[in-house]
Every structure is written in structure tokens, then in C-alpha cells.
Amino acid sequence: MKFSRQTTLRAQASVAGVGVHSGLPVTITLGPAPVDAGFIFVRTGLEGSDREVQATAEQVIATEFATVLGDHDGPLVSTAEHVLAALRGMGVDNATIEIDGPEVPIMDGSAAAFIAAIDQAGIVTQPAQRRFIQVLKPISVKIGDSFGEIRPHATGFRVEVEIDFANPVIGQQSYAFDLNPEGFRREVGRARTFGLMCDVARLWSAGYALGASFDNTVVFDDERLLNTEGLRYADECARHKVLDVIGDLSLAGLPLLGAYRSVRGGHKLNHAVLTALLADRTAWRVVEGEAARRTTRPVGEVGRGIVGGRIAAAFGPDVS
Ligand SMILES: [Zn+2]
């Protein structure tokens, strides 16, 4: 992370497209948010008033094919992970995400359009130290043959992904990434959503993937890649899983200092590991400072008055 201070967007920038699961047209507008606000979705276009949902783990209400945020009144924003990955990946701490439909647009299946919107809006620093969740001890979760673990790491946030598909074209892939904005833009942000042709009928019958096409999904059958334009990276599938992890783990509410490893994982595993981490108050603490220089310090040592807003409130006495 380059900045030791929190950042937000300088201006608003919009992205319009269709939802991959709903097939519905939708526009999202990224914009500034105050210090300690985190990422806030504002659902517009509803009968009655707009509804807000904080992009945090406790607002996750489904993880089957995408990460869905909502509240006691039901789902509000589906497929939140790619735009959240773009914000976290590019080093934005606080942003509003206005959305006029139920699902974030899939665009080309990657985070590229959201990165372009962040570039267009510009990033500005804010008058408060960046705060992090520092992982203090390993937390692991096993779900079927999936395994996920988050553990302490010397500096920054590292993601290690291993995938192992029976499909011979995808097969085994692994990718490790130390999060930084330029690396995210170049190596991870452009990796697209992928799927198997044989799964499409099943997804359609379940009401998913209605907007999926070769324009937004890398599709494989048992013998080959079906997209005529080819892959952006030989290991694009593993890189996309890294993109999803960055989005899903942004729901910690603050940037993480730690290393996350996912084996045959997905949104459900990512959410389970994050939830298990946050539930164990001996496994993390909030620190502030410049992670890359190891000058972080526990927030408790720097006194009162430096934190406020909803994210700070969510972490309660630890940061007061
Ligand atoms: Zn994804």
C-alpha cells in the first residue's frame, strides 16, 4: 500500500452494463465517502427511499454463485465482488457505490471497467491514518474438499490460490499475489469470470447466468476454450480467483494485513474464513500506519478521537 493516509475518490464515475446472473441493465456510480466510511452500496431506483448497505461480512446473505449483500428486508446488491476488488485493489479506502438495479454489471467479466472508473474519478488522500486488520494467528476452514486459511504475514496482504478442476483444459493452476495497486491493475484486475459449458444449463434452470455470454465469461468445454479471442493469461482462471478473494475479503471492512490461502475455494469459502477470523477476537487487531514500512501500531495506543464513522463503530471498543 502506497498511502499511509486513507483515500477516497475525487469525483464520481459511472459504469453501465448488465448483470451476469439477472441479465438486467444496470448503472453503478462510484463516488467519494468520508473518512472511516468504508464501502457503502446505495441502492437507488426502488419504490420509496434509497437503501444503503455497508459492504461488510455481516451483510452477506448468499454466496452460492456470487457474493450477495442485503439486510433483514432481503437481498440488495448481488455480484458485489468485482467492483469491491477494484476499490480495494487500487488502494481506495472509502467510497459510495450507487446502484440502480439488483446486480453489479458484469462488464467483460473482470474488474477492468471499475479500474477505469476509479482512474477517471481519481484517488485523493484524506486527513486520517489508514487503518488495517492485522491477522495475529492462523484461522482455517474446511468445506468439503475446499480449504481456506488466513495467517499472519510480515507485510501487506498476500493471496495464494490453488484450483484443481476435473476439466482437463482448466486442470490445476496456482497463483500468488502480493497486493499493490499497479500489480493489481496489470496482473489480476483484467482476469475474467470463467465457467464450464456443462454447468450453464444447470445455472439457467436455477435462474442464474441469464446475462452470461462470451463477452463476459471465459467458457470451457471438456476439450477446449470456446471463446475465439483466447485467454488474457495462461492461468487466467487462478488469477480471477485471486480477484474474487480480494473482493470477498474487502468485506472485512478494513484492508487486511495477512496472507490468505485458498485451495479449490470460492465465495462461500472466502466468506467462511473471513467470518471465522472476525469471530475470534484473539486472531486480529486494528492497527494504523503504513503497512509496507512496518510502522503500524495498535490503534489503542494512539488515543481517542482518531476514529469515527460506521466502520469504526462496527469494531466497537477495540478502536475507541
Ligand atoms: Zn468473480
Short mmCIF file of C-alpha atoms and ligand atoms in Angstrom, two decimals:
data_model
loop_
_atom_site.label_atom_id
_atom_site.label_comp_id
_atom_site.label_asym_id
_atom_site.label_seq_id
_atom_site.Cartn_x
_atom_site.Cartn_y
_atom_site.Cartn_z
CA MET A 1 0.00 0.00 0.00
CA LYS A 2 1.43 3.29 -1.08
CA PHE A 3 -0.58 5.66 1.09
CA SER A 4 -0.35 5.84 4.86
CA ARG A 5 -3.44 8.00 4.89
CA GLN A 6 -6.93 6.92 3.97
CA THR A 7 -8.13 7.56 0.45
CA THR A 8 -11.37 8.14 -1.37
CA LEU A 9 -12.44 9.07 -4.89
CA ARG A 10 -12.04 12.66 -6.07
CA ALA A 11 -15.25 12.67 -8.12
CA GLN A 12 -17.99 10.39 -9.37
CA ALA A 13 -17.65 7.97 -12.30
CA SER A 14 -20.29 5.64 -13.73
CA VAL A 15 -20.23 2.19 -15.31
CA ALA A 16 -23.25 0.77 -17.21
CA GLY A 17 -23.84 -2.82 -18.28
CA VAL A 18 -25.91 -5.92 -17.48
CA GLY A 19 -25.90 -8.32 -14.52
CA VAL A 20 -24.39 -11.71 -15.33
CA HIS A 21 -26.99 -13.61 -13.31
CA SER A 22 -30.08 -11.40 -13.75
CA GLY A 23 -29.38 -10.23 -17.31
CA LEU A 24 -30.83 -6.84 -16.24
CA PRO A 25 -29.38 -3.48 -17.36
CA VAL A 26 -27.81 -1.53 -14.50
CA THR A 27 -25.67 1.56 -13.88
CA ILE A 28 -23.34 1.96 -10.92
CA THR A 29 -21.75 5.24 -9.90
CA LEU A 30 -18.62 5.22 -7.75
CA GLY A 31 -18.10 8.32 -5.62
CA PRO A 32 -16.40 9.86 -2.58
CA ALA A 33 -17.16 8.87 1.01
CA PRO A 34 -15.96 10.28 4.37
CA VAL A 35 -13.06 9.02 6.47
CA ASP A 36 -13.78 5.61 8.05
CA ALA A 37 -16.90 5.10 5.91
CA GLY A 38 -15.57 2.03 4.11
CA PHE A 39 -17.54 0.90 1.05
CA ILE A 40 -21.25 1.67 1.05
CA PHE A 41 -23.71 0.50 -1.60
CA VAL A 42 -26.65 2.85 -2.14
CA ARG A 43 -29.49 1.11 -3.94
CA THR A 44 -31.48 3.66 -5.94
CA GLY A 45 -34.46 3.23 -8.25
CA LEU A 46 -36.61 1.49 -5.65
CA GLU A 47 -40.15 2.41 -4.78
CA GLY A 48 -39.79 4.61 -1.71
CA SER A 49 -36.44 5.80 -0.44
CA ASP A 50 -32.95 4.64 -1.39
CA ARG A 51 -31.49 1.85 0.74
CA GLU A 52 -27.91 1.61 1.93
CA VAL A 53 -25.92 -1.47 2.75
CA GLN A 54 -22.41 -1.45 4.17
CA ALA A 55 -20.02 -3.77 2.35
CA THR A 56 -19.16 -5.90 5.37
CA ALA A 57 -19.15 -9.63 6.08
CA GLU A 58 -22.21 -9.42 8.31
CA GLN A 59 -24.30 -8.09 5.39
CA VAL A 60 -23.53 -11.16 3.24
CA ILE A 61 -26.72 -13.12 2.71
CA ALA A 62 -25.72 -15.52 -0.10
CA THR A 63 -22.50 -16.90 -1.59
CA GLU A 64 -23.73 -19.61 -3.99
CA PHE A 65 -22.63 -18.22 -7.36
CA ALA A 66 -21.71 -14.68 -6.35
CA THR A 67 -21.46 -12.62 -3.19
CA VAL A 68 -24.84 -11.06 -2.33
CA LEU A 69 -25.27 -8.26 0.24
CA GLY A 70 -28.52 -7.37 1.91
CA ASP A 71 -30.30 -6.76 5.18
CA HIS A 72 -33.32 -8.05 7.10
CA ASP A 73 -35.56 -6.96 4.23
CA GLY A 74 -33.75 -9.23 1.77
CA PRO A 75 -31.06 -9.01 -0.92
CA LEU A 76 -29.96 -5.57 -2.12
CA VAL A 77 -26.83 -6.00 -4.25
CA SER A 78 -25.67 -9.15 -6.00
CA THR A 79 -22.26 -9.93 -7.53
CA ALA A 80 -20.58 -7.30 -5.35
CA GLU A 81 -17.12 -8.88 -5.53
CA HIS A 82 -15.55 -7.43 -8.68
CA VAL A 83 -16.23 -3.75 -8.01
CA LEU A 84 -15.14 -4.23 -4.38
CA ALA A 85 -11.96 -5.92 -5.60
CA ALA A 86 -11.25 -2.93 -7.85
CA LEU A 87 -11.67 -0.45 -4.98
CA ARG A 88 -9.55 -2.47 -2.54
CA GLY A 89 -7.05 -3.47 -5.23
CA MET A 90 -6.48 0.12 -6.33
CA GLY A 91 -5.99 1.30 -2.74
CA VAL A 92 -9.30 3.09 -2.15
CA ASP A 93 -10.46 3.00 1.50
CA ASN A 94 -13.77 4.84 1.39
CA ALA A 95 -16.33 5.01 -1.43
CA THR A 96 -20.02 5.07 -2.16
CA ILE A 97 -21.33 2.76 -4.87
CA GLU A 98 -24.71 3.89 -6.14
CA ILE A 99 -26.53 1.13 -7.99
CA ASP A 100 -29.90 1.41 -9.75
CA GLY A 101 -30.56 -2.33 -10.12
CA PRO A 102 -30.18 -5.55 -8.10
CA GLU A 103 -26.84 -6.68 -9.51
CA VAL A 104 -23.48 -5.06 -10.27
CA PRO A 105 -22.85 -5.12 -14.05
CA ILE A 106 -20.55 -7.91 -15.19
CA MET A 107 -18.91 -5.82 -17.97
CA ASP A 108 -16.16 -8.01 -19.52
CA GLY A 109 -16.16 -10.40 -16.53
CA SER A 110 -13.13 -8.74 -14.92
CA ALA A 111 -12.56 -5.61 -12.82
CA ALA A 112 -11.16 -3.62 -15.76
CA ALA A 113 -14.19 -1.33 -16.21
CA PHE A 114 -14.22 -0.50 -12.49
CA ILE A 115 -10.49 0.23 -12.51
CA ALA A 116 -11.09 2.57 -15.46
CA ALA A 117 -13.87 4.31 -13.49
CA ILE A 118 -11.55 4.72 -10.49
CA ASP A 119 -8.91 6.18 -12.81
CA GLN A 120 -11.50 8.56 -14.25
CA ALA A 121 -12.71 9.66 -10.79
CA GLY A 122 -9.18 9.97 -9.36
CA ILE A 123 -7.97 8.98 -5.89
CA VAL A 124 -7.37 11.56 -3.13
CA THR A 125 -5.92 11.16 0.34
CA GLN A 126 -7.96 12.08 3.40
CA PRO A 127 -6.94 13.60 6.75
CA ALA A 128 -6.83 10.33 8.69
CA GLN A 129 -4.39 7.45 9.02
CA ARG A 130 -5.18 4.29 7.08
CA ARG A 131 -6.30 1.52 9.40
CA PHE A 132 -5.88 -2.22 8.89
CA ILE A 133 -6.99 -5.50 10.36
CA GLN A 134 -3.76 -7.31 11.23
CA VAL A 135 -4.03 -11.09 11.42
CA LEU A 136 -2.38 -12.37 14.62
CA LYS A 137 -2.82 -16.13 14.33
CA PRO A 138 -3.84 -18.66 11.65
CA ILE A 139 -7.52 -19.36 11.12
CA SER A 140 -8.54 -22.16 8.76
CA VAL A 141 -11.80 -23.56 7.43
CA LYS A 142 -12.51 -26.77 5.52
CA ILE A 143 -15.68 -27.13 3.45
CA GLY A 144 -15.88 -30.45 1.61
CA ASP A 145 -12.66 -30.67 -0.41
CA SER A 146 -12.10 -26.88 -0.18
CA PHE A 147 -9.59 -25.47 2.28
CA GLY A 148 -9.03 -21.86 3.26
CA GLU A 149 -6.61 -20.29 5.71
CA ILE A 150 -5.65 -16.78 6.73
CA ARG A 151 -2.43 -16.33 8.67
CA PRO A 152 -0.06 -13.61 9.88
CA HIS A 153 2.23 -12.17 7.23
CA ALA A 154 5.28 -9.92 7.55
CA THR A 155 3.96 -7.08 5.46
CA GLY A 156 0.91 -6.21 3.37
CA PHE A 157 -1.75 -8.60 2.09
CA ARG A 158 -0.88 -11.74 0.13
CA VAL A 159 -3.29 -14.05 -1.70
CA GLU A 160 -2.38 -17.62 -2.69
CA VAL A 161 -4.90 -19.55 -4.77
CA GLU A 162 -4.83 -23.15 -5.96
CA ILE A 163 -7.53 -24.53 -8.21
CA ASP A 164 -7.94 -28.13 -9.34
CA PHE A 165 -10.67 -28.77 -11.89
CA ALA A 166 -11.60 -32.18 -13.26
CA ASN A 167 -11.98 -30.31 -16.56
CA PRO A 168 -8.67 -31.04 -18.34
CA VAL A 169 -8.47 -27.65 -20.07
CA ILE A 170 -8.52 -25.75 -16.75
CA GLY A 171 -6.84 -28.50 -14.67
CA GLN A 172 -4.53 -27.45 -11.84
CA GLN A 173 -3.39 -23.86 -11.55
CA SER A 174 -1.91 -21.77 -8.78
CA TYR A 175 -1.26 -18.07 -8.43
CA ALA A 176 0.17 -15.95 -5.63
CA PHE A 177 -0.16 -12.19 -5.45
CA ASP A 178 1.10 -9.55 -3.04
CA LEU A 179 -1.50 -6.80 -3.23
CA ASN A 180 -0.39 -3.47 -4.65
CA PRO A 181 -2.30 -1.15 -6.98
CA GLU A 182 -0.03 -1.39 -10.04
CA GLY A 183 0.26 -5.17 -9.76
CA PHE A 184 -3.49 -5.42 -9.33
CA ARG A 185 -4.10 -3.37 -12.45
CA ARG A 186 -1.62 -5.39 -14.52
CA GLU A 187 -1.79 -8.97 -13.23
CA VAL A 188 -5.18 -9.58 -11.60
CA GLY A 189 -7.74 -6.88 -12.42
CA ARG A 190 -8.13 -8.00 -16.06
CA ALA A 191 -8.68 -11.71 -15.31
CA ARG A 192 -12.21 -12.69 -16.33
CA THR A 193 -15.02 -14.78 -14.83
CA PHE A 194 -14.94 -18.34 -16.12
CA GLY A 195 -17.30 -21.28 -16.31
CA LEU A 196 -17.95 -24.69 -17.79
CA MET A 197 -20.37 -25.14 -20.68
CA CYS A 198 -21.88 -28.17 -18.94
CA ASP A 199 -22.81 -26.00 -15.93
CA VAL A 200 -24.70 -23.40 -17.96
CA ALA A 201 -27.97 -25.35 -18.29
CA ARG A 202 -27.92 -26.07 -14.56
CA LEU A 203 -27.33 -22.40 -13.77
CA TRP A 204 -30.06 -21.27 -16.15
CA SER A 205 -32.59 -23.62 -14.57
CA ALA A 206 -31.67 -22.15 -11.17
CA GLY A 207 -32.23 -18.62 -12.52
CA TYR A 208 -28.53 -17.75 -12.74
CA ALA A 209 -26.19 -16.76 -15.56
CA LEU A 210 -29.05 -15.27 -17.61
CA GLY A 211 -26.72 -12.47 -18.76
CA ALA A 212 -23.70 -14.69 -19.36
CA SER A 213 -22.12 -14.64 -22.80
CA PHE A 214 -18.72 -14.97 -24.43
CA ASP A 215 -18.44 -11.19 -23.98
CA ASN A 216 -18.26 -11.55 -20.18
CA THR A 217 -17.31 -15.14 -19.38
CA VAL A 218 -14.45 -17.42 -20.32
CA VAL A 219 -16.18 -20.71 -21.19
CA PHE A 220 -14.62 -24.16 -21.44
CA ASP A 221 -15.96 -27.49 -22.59
CA ASP A 222 -14.15 -30.77 -21.95
CA GLU A 223 -11.72 -30.25 -24.81
CA ARG A 224 -11.09 -26.58 -25.33
CA LEU A 225 -11.65 -22.94 -24.60
CA LEU A 226 -14.75 -21.79 -26.51
CA ASN A 227 -14.00 -18.04 -26.63
CA THR A 228 -12.47 -17.20 -30.01
CA GLU A 229 -10.32 -14.38 -28.60
CA GLY A 230 -8.37 -16.75 -26.34
CA LEU A 231 -7.12 -16.17 -22.79
CA ARG A 232 -5.60 -12.99 -21.38
CA TYR A 233 -3.21 -15.09 -19.25
CA ALA A 234 -2.44 -18.81 -19.40
CA ASP A 235 -3.52 -19.01 -15.73
CA GLU A 236 -6.43 -16.56 -16.08
CA CYS A 237 -8.77 -18.78 -14.02
CA ALA A 238 -6.46 -18.81 -10.98
CA ARG A 239 -5.91 -15.06 -11.34
CA HIS A 240 -9.67 -14.49 -11.42
CA LYS A 241 -9.97 -16.46 -8.19
CA VAL A 242 -7.42 -14.05 -6.67
CA LEU A 243 -9.59 -11.15 -7.88
CA ASP A 244 -12.63 -12.71 -6.20
CA VAL A 245 -10.67 -13.20 -2.95
CA ILE A 246 -9.64 -9.52 -2.88
CA GLY A 247 -13.30 -8.53 -3.36
CA ASP A 248 -14.71 -11.01 -0.87
CA LEU A 249 -12.11 -10.22 1.81
CA SER A 250 -12.66 -6.48 1.38
CA LEU A 251 -15.78 -7.27 3.41
CA ALA A 252 -13.51 -7.29 6.46
CA GLY A 253 -14.33 -3.56 6.37
CA LEU A 254 -10.66 -2.54 6.53
CA PRO A 255 -7.63 -3.63 4.47
CA LEU A 256 -6.10 -6.84 5.81
CA LEU A 257 -2.50 -7.42 6.87
CA GLY A 258 -2.03 -11.14 6.44
CA ALA A 259 -1.78 -13.97 3.93
CA TYR A 260 -4.82 -15.84 2.63
CA ARG A 261 -4.58 -19.28 1.02
CA SER A 262 -7.45 -20.88 -0.84
CA VAL A 263 -7.45 -24.44 -2.20
CA ARG A 264 -10.37 -25.30 -4.52
CA GLY A 265 -12.19 -22.35 -2.98
CA GLY A 266 -14.86 -19.86 -3.93
CA HIS A 267 -17.09 -17.16 -2.48
CA LYS A 268 -18.52 -19.47 0.18
CA LEU A 269 -15.07 -20.47 1.48
CA ASN A 270 -13.81 -16.88 1.39
CA HIS A 271 -16.78 -15.73 3.44
CA ALA A 272 -16.42 -18.63 5.91
CA VAL A 273 -12.74 -17.87 6.59
CA LEU A 274 -13.37 -14.15 6.98
CA THR A 275 -16.29 -14.77 9.33
CA ALA A 276 -14.23 -17.23 11.40
CA LEU A 277 -11.38 -14.71 11.62
CA LEU A 278 -13.59 -11.82 12.71
CA ALA A 279 -15.40 -14.01 15.24
CA ASP A 280 -12.15 -14.79 17.08
CA ARG A 281 -11.14 -11.59 18.86
CA THR A 282 -7.72 -13.05 19.71
CA ALA A 283 -6.95 -13.59 15.99
CA TRP A 284 -6.73 -9.95 14.86
CA ARG A 285 -6.33 -6.36 15.93
CA VAL A 286 -6.82 -2.99 14.31
CA VAL A 287 -3.59 -1.12 13.55
CA GLU A 288 -2.81 2.04 11.64
CA GLY A 289 0.12 3.40 9.67
CA GLU A 290 1.96 2.44 6.53
CA ALA A 291 1.85 -1.34 6.21
CA ALA A 292 4.68 -1.59 3.72
CA ARG A 293 7.12 0.02 6.13
CA ARG A 294 6.01 -1.98 9.13
CA THR A 295 5.29 1.20 11.05
CA THR A 296 1.85 0.08 12.02
CA ARG A 297 0.85 0.43 15.63
CA PRO A 298 -2.18 -0.72 17.55
CA VAL A 299 -4.89 1.90 17.36
CA GLY A 300 -5.39 1.67 21.11
CA GLU A 301 -2.00 3.31 21.63
CA VAL A 302 -2.80 6.47 19.76
CA GLY A 303 -5.63 7.68 21.88
CA ARG A 304 -9.18 8.69 21.29
CA GLY A 305 -10.66 10.85 18.63
CA ILE A 306 -8.97 9.40 15.59
CA VAL A 307 -11.72 7.03 14.59
CA GLY A 308 -15.33 7.60 13.86
CA GLY A 309 -17.97 6.57 11.38
CA ARG A 310 -19.71 3.31 10.82
CA ILE A 311 -16.72 1.05 10.19
CA ALA A 312 -15.12 2.19 13.42
CA ALA A 313 -18.40 1.64 15.23
CA ALA A 314 -18.58 -1.88 13.85
CA PHE A 315 -15.30 -2.72 15.52
CA GLY A 316 -16.52 -1.41 18.84
CA PRO A 317 -14.35 -0.98 21.92
CA ASP A 318 -11.20 -2.22 20.21
CA VAL A 319 -10.74 1.07 18.42
CA SER A 320 -12.20 3.55 20.86
ZN ZN B 1 -15.51 -13.40 -9.98
#
